[in-house]
GROMACS .gro file of C-alpha atoms in nm:
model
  221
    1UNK     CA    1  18.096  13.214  14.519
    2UNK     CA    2  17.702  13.255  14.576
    3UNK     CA    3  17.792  13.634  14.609
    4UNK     CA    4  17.981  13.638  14.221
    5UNK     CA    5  17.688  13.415  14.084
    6UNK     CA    6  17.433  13.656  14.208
    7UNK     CA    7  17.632  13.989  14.119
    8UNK     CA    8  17.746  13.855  13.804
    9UNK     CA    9  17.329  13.787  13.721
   10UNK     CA   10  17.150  14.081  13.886
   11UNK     CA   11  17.432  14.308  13.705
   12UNK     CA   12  17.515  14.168  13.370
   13UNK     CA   13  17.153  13.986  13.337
   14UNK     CA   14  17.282  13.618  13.274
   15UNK     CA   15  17.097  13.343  13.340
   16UNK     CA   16  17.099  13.207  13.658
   17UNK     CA   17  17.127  12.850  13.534
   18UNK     CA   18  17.466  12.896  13.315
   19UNK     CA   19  17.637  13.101  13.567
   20UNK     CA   20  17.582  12.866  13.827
   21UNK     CA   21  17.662  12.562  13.594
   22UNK     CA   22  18.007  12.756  13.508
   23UNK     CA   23  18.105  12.818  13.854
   24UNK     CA   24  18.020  12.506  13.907
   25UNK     CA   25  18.301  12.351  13.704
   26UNK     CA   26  18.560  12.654  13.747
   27UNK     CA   27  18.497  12.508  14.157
   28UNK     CA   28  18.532  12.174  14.044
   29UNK     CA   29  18.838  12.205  13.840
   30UNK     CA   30  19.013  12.427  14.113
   31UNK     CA   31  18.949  12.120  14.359
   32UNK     CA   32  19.089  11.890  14.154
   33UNK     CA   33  19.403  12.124  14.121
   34UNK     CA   34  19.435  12.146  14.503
   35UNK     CA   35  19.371  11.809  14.604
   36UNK     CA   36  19.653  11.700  14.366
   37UNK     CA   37  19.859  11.934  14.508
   38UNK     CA   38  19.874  11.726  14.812
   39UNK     CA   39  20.048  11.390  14.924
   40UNK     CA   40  19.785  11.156  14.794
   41UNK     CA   41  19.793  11.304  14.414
   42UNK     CA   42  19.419  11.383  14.420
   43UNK     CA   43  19.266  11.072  14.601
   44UNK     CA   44  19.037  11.006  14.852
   45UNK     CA   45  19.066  11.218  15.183
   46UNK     CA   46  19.066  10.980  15.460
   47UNK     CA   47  19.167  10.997  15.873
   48UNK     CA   48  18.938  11.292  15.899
   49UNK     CA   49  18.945  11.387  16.314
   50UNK     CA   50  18.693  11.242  16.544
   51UNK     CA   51  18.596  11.595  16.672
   52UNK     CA   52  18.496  11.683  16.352
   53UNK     CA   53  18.342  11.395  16.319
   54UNK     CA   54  18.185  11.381  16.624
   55UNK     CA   55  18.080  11.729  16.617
   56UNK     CA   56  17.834  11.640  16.310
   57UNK     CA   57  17.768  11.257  16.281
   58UNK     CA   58  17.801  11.204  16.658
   59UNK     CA   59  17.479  11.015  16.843
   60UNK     CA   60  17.278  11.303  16.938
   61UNK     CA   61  17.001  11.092  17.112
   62UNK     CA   62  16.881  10.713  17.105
   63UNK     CA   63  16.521  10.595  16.963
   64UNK     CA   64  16.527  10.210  17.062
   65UNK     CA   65  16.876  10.169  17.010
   66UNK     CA   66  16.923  10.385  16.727
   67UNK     CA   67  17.083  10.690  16.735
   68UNK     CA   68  17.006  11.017  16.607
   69UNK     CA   69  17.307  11.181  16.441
   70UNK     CA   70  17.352  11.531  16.521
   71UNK     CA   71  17.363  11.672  16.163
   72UNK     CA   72  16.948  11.589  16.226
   73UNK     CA   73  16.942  11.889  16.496
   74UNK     CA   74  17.133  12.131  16.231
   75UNK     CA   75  16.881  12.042  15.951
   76UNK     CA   76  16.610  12.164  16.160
   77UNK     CA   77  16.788  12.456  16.265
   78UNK     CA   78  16.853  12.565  15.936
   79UNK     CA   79  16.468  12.491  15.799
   80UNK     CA   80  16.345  12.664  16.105
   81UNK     CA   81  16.589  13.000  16.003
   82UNK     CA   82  16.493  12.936  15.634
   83UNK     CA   83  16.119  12.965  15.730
   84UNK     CA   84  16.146  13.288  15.932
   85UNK     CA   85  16.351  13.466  15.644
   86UNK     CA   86  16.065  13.377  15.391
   87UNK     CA   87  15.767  13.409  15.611
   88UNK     CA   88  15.886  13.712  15.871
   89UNK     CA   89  16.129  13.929  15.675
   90UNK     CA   90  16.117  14.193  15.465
   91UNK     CA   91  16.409  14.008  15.243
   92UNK     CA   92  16.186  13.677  15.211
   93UNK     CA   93  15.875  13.873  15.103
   94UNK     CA   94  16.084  14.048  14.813
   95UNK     CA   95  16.217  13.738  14.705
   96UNK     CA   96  15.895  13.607  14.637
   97UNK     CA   97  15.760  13.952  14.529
   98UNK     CA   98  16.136  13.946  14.291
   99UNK     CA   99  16.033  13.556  14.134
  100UNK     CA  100  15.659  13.654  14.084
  101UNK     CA  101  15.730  13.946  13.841
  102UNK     CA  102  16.075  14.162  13.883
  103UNK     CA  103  15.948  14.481  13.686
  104UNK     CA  104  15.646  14.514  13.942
  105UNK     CA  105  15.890  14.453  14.197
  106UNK     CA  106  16.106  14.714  14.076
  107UNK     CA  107  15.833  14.940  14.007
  108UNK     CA  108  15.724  14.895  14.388
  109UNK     CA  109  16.064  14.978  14.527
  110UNK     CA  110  16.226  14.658  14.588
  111UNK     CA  111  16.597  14.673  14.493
  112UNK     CA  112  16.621  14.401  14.278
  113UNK     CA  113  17.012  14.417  14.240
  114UNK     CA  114  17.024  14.358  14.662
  115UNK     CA  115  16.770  14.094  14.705
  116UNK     CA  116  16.872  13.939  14.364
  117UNK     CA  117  17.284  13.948  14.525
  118UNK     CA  118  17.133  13.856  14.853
  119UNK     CA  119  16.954  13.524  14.755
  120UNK     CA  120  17.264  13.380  14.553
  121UNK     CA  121  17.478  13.462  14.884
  122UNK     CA  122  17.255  13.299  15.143
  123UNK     CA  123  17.247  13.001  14.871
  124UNK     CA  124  17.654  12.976  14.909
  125UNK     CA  125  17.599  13.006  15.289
  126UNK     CA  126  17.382  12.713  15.294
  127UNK     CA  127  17.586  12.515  15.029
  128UNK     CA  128  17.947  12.549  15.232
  129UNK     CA  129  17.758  12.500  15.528
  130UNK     CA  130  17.583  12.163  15.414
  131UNK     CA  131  17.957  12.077  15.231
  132UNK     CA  132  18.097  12.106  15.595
  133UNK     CA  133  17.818  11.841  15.725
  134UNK     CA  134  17.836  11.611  15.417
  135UNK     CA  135  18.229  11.580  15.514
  136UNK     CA  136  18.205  11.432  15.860
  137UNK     CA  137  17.864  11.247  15.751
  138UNK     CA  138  18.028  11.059  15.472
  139UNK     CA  139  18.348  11.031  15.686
  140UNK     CA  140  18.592  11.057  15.357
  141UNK     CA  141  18.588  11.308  15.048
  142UNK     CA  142  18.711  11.377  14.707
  143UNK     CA  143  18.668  11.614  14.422
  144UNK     CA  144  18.368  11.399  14.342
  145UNK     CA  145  18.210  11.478  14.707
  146UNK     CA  146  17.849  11.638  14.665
  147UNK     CA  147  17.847  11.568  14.281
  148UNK     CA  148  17.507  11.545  14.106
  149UNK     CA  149  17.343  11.646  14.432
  150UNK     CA  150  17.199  11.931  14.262
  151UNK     CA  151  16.972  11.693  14.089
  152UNK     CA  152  16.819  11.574  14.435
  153UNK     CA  153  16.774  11.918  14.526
  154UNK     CA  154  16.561  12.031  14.194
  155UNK     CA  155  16.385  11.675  14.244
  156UNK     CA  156  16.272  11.750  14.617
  157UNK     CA  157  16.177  12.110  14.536
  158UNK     CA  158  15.989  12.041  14.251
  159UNK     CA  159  15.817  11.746  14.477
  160UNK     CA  160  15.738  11.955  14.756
  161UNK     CA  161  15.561  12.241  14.489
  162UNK     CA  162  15.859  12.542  14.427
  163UNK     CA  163  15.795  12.692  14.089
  164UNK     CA  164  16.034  12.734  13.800
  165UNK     CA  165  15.872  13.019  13.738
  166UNK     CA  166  15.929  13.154  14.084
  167UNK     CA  167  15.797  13.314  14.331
  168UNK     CA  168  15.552  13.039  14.443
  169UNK     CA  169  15.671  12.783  14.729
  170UNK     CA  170  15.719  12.709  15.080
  171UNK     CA  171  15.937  12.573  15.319
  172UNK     CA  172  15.704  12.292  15.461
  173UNK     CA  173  15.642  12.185  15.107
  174UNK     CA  174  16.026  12.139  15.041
  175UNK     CA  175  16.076  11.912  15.384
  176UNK     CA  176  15.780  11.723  15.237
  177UNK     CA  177  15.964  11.711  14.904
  178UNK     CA  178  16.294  11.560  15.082
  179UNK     CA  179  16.100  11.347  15.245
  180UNK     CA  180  15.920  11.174  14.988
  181UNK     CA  181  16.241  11.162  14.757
  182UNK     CA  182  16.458  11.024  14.993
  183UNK     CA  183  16.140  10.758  15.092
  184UNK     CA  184  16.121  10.647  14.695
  185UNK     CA  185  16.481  10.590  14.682
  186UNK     CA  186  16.539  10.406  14.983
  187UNK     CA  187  16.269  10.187  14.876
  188UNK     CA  188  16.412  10.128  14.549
  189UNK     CA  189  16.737  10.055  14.693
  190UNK     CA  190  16.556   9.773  14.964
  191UNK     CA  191  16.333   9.567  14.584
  192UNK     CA  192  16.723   9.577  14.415
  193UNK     CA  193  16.658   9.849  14.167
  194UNK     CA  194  17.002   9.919  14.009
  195UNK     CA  195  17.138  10.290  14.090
  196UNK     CA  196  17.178  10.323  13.696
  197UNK     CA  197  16.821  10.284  13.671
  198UNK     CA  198  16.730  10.557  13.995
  199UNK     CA  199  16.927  10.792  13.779
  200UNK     CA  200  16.652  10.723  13.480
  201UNK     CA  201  16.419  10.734  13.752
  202UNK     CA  202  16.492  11.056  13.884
  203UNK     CA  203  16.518  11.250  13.580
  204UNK     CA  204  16.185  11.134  13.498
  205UNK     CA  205  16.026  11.242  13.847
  206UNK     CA  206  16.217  11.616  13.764
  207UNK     CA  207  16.046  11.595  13.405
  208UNK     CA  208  15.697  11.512  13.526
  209UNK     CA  209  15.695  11.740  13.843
  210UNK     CA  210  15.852  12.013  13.608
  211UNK     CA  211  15.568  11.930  13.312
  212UNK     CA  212  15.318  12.014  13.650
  213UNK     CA  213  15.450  12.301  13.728
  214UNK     CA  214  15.465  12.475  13.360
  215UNK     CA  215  15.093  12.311  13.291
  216UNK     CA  216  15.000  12.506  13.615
  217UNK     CA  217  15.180  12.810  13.478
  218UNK     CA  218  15.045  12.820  13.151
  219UNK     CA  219  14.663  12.808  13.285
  220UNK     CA  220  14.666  13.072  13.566
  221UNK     CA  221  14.840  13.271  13.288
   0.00000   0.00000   0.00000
């Protein structure tokens, strides 16, 4: 899917943000076909297999009687691979070199249709990877699993400083991002705050972080 998304915008020049909105719900819908397919008629997936379980919310070591799920290992794994494709590759520097400005990337011999394909189909990697953790983490799944985590991923990025202008961010500044989300909302679960009211939250943090980032924009420009 990450491989369409990004072939369908480095070819035919559509914006990244409606193809991936339409695939998106073309994924969504086709869920909702399979899963009534099934037994249940569409409802919640249950009984999933302690291996699988195991293998990704299974104690992976103790701090004072609390354990330390593995899924925590594979999150670092996966930031520490993230951080040597931007930092040590030649693919990571033409990203950036692709999100700063894609004519002079073009015009110094980056091929913008294979990095452009390339970033969409790591994306996918990461997202069916992360769907197979969020599975055995949550223990039980439906066509709803994973919805409006998008928003917690723009909120964390924009936190931790990625541009929507690309070509500006960095790994340690996204962890810092997650971080700092997932601190606010925990704390605003522990005072009572309503989770209607985290949504308003939320999109406001995503509104002022991405007000920053264009005010930034507009005055190195």
């Amino acid at each position: 899917i990450g491989l369409v998304n990004g072939f369908s915008v480095a070819k035919f020049k559509l914006h990244p943000f409606i193809v991936t909105l339409s695939t998106q719900l073309i994924v969504y819908g086709t869920i909702l076909l399979y899963l009534k397919m099934g037994d249940n008629n569409g409802q919640t997936l249950s009984g999933l297999s302690e291996g699988y379980r195991n293998l990704i919310a299974g104690p992976l070591f103790s701090i004072q009687n609390v354990a330390v799920p593995r899924y925590v290992l594979y999150a670092v794994i996966l930031t520490a691979l993230m951080w040597i494709i931007w930092n040590k590759t030649t693919f990571g520097k033409n990203m950036f070199a692709l999100g700063s400005n894609e004519e002079a990337a073009r015009v110094s011999g980056v091929n913008v249709f294979g990095v452009t394909v390339g970033v969409f189909a790591l994306a996918g990697a990461m997202y069916g990877f992360t769907g197979f953790i969020e599975g055995a983490r949550i223990g039980s799944n439906t066509a709803n699993t994973g919805l409006n985590y998008e928003l917690d991923a723009i909120a964390a990025c924009v936190i931790g400083g990625v541009s929507f202008v690309g070509g500006i961010g960095k790994i340690r500044g996204i962890v810092i991002g997650v971080v700092m989300l997932r601190l606010i909302f925990v704390g605003l679960t522990m005072v009572g705050v309503p989770q209607d009211l985290q949504y308003l939250i939320k999109g406001a943090i995503i509104l002022f972080a991405c007000a920053l980032d264009m005010r930034k924009y507009l005055v190195k420009k």
